[in-house]
C-alpha atoms as a PDB file:
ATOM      1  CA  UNK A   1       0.000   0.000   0.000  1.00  0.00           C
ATOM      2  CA  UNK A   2       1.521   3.403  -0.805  1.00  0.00           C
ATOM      3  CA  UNK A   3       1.957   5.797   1.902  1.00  0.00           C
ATOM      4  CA  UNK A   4       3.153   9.477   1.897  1.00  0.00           C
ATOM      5  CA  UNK A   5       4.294  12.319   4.067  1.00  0.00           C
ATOM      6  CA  UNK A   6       3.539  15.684   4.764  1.00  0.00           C
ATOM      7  CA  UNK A   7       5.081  17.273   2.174  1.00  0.00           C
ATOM      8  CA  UNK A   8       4.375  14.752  -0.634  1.00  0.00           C
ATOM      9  CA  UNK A   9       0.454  15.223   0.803  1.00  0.00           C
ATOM     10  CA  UNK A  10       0.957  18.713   0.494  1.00  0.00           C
ATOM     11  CA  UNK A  11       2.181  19.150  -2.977  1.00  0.00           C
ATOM     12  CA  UNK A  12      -0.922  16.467  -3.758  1.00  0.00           C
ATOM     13  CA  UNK A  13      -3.301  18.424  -2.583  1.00  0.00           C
ATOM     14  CA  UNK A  14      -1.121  21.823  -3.660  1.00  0.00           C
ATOM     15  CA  UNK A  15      -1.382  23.347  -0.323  1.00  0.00           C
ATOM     16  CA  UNK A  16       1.503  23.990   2.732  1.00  0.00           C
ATOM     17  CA  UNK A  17       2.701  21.182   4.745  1.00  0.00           C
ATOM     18  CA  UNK A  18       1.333  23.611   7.516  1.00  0.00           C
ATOM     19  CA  UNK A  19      -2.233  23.366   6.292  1.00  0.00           C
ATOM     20  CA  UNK A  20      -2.111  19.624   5.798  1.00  0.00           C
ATOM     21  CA  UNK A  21      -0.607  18.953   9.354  1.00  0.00           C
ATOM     22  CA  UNK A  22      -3.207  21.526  10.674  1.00  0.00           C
ATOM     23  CA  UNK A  23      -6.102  18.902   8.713  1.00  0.00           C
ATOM     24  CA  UNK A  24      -4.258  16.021  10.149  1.00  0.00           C
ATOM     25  CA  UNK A  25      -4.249  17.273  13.825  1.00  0.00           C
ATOM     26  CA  UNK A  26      -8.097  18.156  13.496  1.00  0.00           C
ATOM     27  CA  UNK A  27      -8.476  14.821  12.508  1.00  0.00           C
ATOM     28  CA  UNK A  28      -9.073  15.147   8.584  1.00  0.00           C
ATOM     29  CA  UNK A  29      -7.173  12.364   8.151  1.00  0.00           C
ATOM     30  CA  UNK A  30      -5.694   9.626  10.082  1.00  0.00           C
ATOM     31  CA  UNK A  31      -1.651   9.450  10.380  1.00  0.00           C
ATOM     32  CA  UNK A  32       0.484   7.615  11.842  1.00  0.00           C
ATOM     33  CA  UNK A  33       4.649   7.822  13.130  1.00  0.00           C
ATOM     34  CA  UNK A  34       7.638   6.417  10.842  1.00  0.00           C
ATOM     35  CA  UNK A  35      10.152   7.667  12.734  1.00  0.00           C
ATOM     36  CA  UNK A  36      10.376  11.193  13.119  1.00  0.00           C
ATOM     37  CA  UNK A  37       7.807  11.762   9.777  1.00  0.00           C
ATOM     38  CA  UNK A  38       3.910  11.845   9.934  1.00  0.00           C
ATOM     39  CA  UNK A  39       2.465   9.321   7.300  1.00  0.00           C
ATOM     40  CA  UNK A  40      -0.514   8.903   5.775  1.00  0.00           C
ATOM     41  CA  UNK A  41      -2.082   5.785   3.753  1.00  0.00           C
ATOM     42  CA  UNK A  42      -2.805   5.927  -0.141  1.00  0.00           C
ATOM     43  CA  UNK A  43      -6.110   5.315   0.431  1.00  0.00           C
ATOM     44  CA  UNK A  44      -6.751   7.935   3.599  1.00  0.00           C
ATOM     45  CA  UNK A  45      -5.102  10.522   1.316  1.00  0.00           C
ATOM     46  CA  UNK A  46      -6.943   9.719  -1.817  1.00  0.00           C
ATOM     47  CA  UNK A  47     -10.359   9.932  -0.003  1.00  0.00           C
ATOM     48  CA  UNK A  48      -9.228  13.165   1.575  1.00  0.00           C
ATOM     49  CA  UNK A  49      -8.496  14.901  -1.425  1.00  0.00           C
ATOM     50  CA  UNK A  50     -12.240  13.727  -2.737  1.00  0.00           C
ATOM     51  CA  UNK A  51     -13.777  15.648   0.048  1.00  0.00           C
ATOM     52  CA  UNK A  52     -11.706  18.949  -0.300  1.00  0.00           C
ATOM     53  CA  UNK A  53     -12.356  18.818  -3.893  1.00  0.00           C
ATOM     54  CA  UNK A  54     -15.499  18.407  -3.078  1.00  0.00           C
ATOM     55  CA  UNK A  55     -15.818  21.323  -0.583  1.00  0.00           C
ATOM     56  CA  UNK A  56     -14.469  23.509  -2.997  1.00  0.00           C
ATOM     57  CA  UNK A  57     -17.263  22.655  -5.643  1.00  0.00           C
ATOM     58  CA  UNK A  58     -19.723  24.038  -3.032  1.00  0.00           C
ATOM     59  CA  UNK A  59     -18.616  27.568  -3.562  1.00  0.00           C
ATOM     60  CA  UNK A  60     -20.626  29.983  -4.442  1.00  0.00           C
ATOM     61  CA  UNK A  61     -19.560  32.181  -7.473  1.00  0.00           C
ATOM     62  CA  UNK A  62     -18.367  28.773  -9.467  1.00  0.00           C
ATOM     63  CA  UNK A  63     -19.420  28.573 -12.857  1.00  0.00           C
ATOM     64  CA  UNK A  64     -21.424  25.967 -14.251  1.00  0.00           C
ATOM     65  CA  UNK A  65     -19.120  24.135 -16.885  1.00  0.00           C
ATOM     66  CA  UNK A  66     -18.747  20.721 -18.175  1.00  0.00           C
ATOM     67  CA  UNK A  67     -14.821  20.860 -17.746  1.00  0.00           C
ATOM     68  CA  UNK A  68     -14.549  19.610 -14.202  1.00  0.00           C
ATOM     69  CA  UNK A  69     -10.577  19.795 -14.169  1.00  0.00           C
ATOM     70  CA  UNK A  70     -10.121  23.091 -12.377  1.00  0.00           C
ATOM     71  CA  UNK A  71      -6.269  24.502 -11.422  1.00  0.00           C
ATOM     72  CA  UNK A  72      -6.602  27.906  -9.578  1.00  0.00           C
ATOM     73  CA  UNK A  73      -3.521  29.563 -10.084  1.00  0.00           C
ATOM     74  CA  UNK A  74      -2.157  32.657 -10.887  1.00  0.00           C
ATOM     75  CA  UNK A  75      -0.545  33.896 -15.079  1.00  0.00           C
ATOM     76  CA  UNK A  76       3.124  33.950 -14.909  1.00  0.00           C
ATOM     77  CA  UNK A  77       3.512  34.700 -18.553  1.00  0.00           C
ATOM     78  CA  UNK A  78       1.586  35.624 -21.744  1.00  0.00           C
ATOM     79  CA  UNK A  79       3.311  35.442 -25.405  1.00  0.00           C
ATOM     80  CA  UNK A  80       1.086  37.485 -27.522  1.00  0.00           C
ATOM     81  CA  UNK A  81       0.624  37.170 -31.323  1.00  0.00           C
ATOM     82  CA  UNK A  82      -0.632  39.221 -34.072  1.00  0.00           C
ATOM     83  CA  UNK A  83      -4.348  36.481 -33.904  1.00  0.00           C
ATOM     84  CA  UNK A  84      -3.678  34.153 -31.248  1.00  0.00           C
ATOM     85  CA  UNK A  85      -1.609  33.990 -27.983  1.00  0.00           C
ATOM     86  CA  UNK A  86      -0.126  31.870 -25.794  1.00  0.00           C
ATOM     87  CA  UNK A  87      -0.784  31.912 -21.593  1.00  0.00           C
ATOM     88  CA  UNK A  88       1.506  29.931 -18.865  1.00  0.00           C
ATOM     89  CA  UNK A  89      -0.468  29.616 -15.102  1.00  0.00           C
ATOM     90  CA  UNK A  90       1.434  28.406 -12.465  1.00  0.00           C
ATOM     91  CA  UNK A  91      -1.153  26.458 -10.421  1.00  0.00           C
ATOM     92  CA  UNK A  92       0.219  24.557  -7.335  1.00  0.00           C
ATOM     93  CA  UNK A  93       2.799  22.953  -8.440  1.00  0.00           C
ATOM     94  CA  UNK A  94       1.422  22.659 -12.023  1.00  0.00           C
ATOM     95  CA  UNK A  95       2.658  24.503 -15.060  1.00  0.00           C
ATOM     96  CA  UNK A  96      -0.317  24.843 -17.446  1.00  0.00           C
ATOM     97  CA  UNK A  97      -0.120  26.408 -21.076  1.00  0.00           C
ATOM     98  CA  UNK A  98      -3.163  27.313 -22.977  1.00  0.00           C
ATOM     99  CA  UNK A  99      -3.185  29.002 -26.644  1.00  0.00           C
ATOM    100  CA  UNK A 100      -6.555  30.787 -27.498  1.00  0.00           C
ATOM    101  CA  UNK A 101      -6.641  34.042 -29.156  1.00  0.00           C
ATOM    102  CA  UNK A 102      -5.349  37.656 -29.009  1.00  0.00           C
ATOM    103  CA  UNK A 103      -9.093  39.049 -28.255  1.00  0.00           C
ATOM    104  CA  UNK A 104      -9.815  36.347 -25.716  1.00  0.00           C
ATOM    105  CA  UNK A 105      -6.971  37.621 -23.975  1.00  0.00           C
ATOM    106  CA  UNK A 106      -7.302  41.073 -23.912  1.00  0.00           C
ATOM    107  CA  UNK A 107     -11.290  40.582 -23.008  1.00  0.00           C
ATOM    108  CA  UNK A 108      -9.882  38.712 -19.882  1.00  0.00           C
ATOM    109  CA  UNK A 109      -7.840  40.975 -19.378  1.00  0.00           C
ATOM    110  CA  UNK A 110      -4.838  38.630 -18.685  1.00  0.00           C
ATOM    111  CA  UNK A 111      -1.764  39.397 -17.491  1.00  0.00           C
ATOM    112  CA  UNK A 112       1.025  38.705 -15.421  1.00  0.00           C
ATOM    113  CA  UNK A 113      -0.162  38.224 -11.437  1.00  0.00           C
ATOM    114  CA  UNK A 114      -3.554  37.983 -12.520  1.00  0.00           C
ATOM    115  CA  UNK A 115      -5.092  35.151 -10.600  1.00  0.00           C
ATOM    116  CA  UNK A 116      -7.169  32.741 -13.206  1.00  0.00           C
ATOM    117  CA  UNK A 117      -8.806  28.904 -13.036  1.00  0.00           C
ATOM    118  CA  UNK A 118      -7.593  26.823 -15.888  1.00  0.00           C
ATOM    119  CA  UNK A 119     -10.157  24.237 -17.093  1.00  0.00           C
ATOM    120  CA  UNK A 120      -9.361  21.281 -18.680  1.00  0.00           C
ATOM    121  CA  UNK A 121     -11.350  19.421 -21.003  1.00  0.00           C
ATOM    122  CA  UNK A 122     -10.332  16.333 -22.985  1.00  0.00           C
ATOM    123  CA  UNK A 123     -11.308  13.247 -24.783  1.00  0.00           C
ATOM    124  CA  UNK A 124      -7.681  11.982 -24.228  1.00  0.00           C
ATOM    125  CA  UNK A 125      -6.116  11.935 -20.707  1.00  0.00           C
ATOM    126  CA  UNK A 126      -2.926  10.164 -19.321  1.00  0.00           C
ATOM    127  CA  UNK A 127      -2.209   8.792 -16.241  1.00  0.00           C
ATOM    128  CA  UNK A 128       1.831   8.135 -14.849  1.00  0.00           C
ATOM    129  CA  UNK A 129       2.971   6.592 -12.014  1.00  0.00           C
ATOM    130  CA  UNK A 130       5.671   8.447 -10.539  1.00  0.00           C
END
């Protein structure tokens, strides 16, 4: 059974090790001691980051999409061209690009430090074990 620790939690759920040890101590989550590290079980952690991904659905001021693949994060860059452009967000530890057009970013009114949500929508998706 994979287990993981703090920090590999945290970059999982793309939060601080702080927050996750704070949702571990209110009892979130059950741990346990390797050691001198906190671990928690695959299948603790997986369920976990259901129900914060589910909290976060609950928010008010979501819009109503299809594409439920959200990354809040903030623009880092934006490569403009004459029709079309091209937008990096750095969301958790997640680089995503997108390329839509010129207007669509000026409409947005995208740039640099803005914060955005990148959806993602896709017939075609790949899964890696690390």
């Amino acid at each position: 059974m994979e287990s993981y620790t703090m920090g590999q939690a945290a970059e999982l759920l793309g939060v601080s090790v702080d927050t996750v040890r704070r949702w571990a101590d209110a009892g979130r989550f059950p741990t346990h001691r390797e050691g001198n590290r906190r671990i928690v079980e695959g299948p603790a952690l997986a369920a976990f980051c259901v129900e914060v991904a589910q909290e976060g659905a609950d928010d008010e001021g979501i819009p109503y999409t299809s594409a439920r693949n959200a990354f809040p994060g903030i623009v880092t860059a934006i490569g403009l061209g004459d029709v079309s452009a091209q937008v990096e967000v750095q969301a958790g530890p997640h680089r995503v690009v997108s390329l839509l057009t010129r207007e669509a970013v000026e409409e947005l009114g995208l740039a640099p430090g803005v914060t955005v949500t990148a959806r993602v929508k896709s017939t075609s998706v790949h899964v890696e074990r690390g």
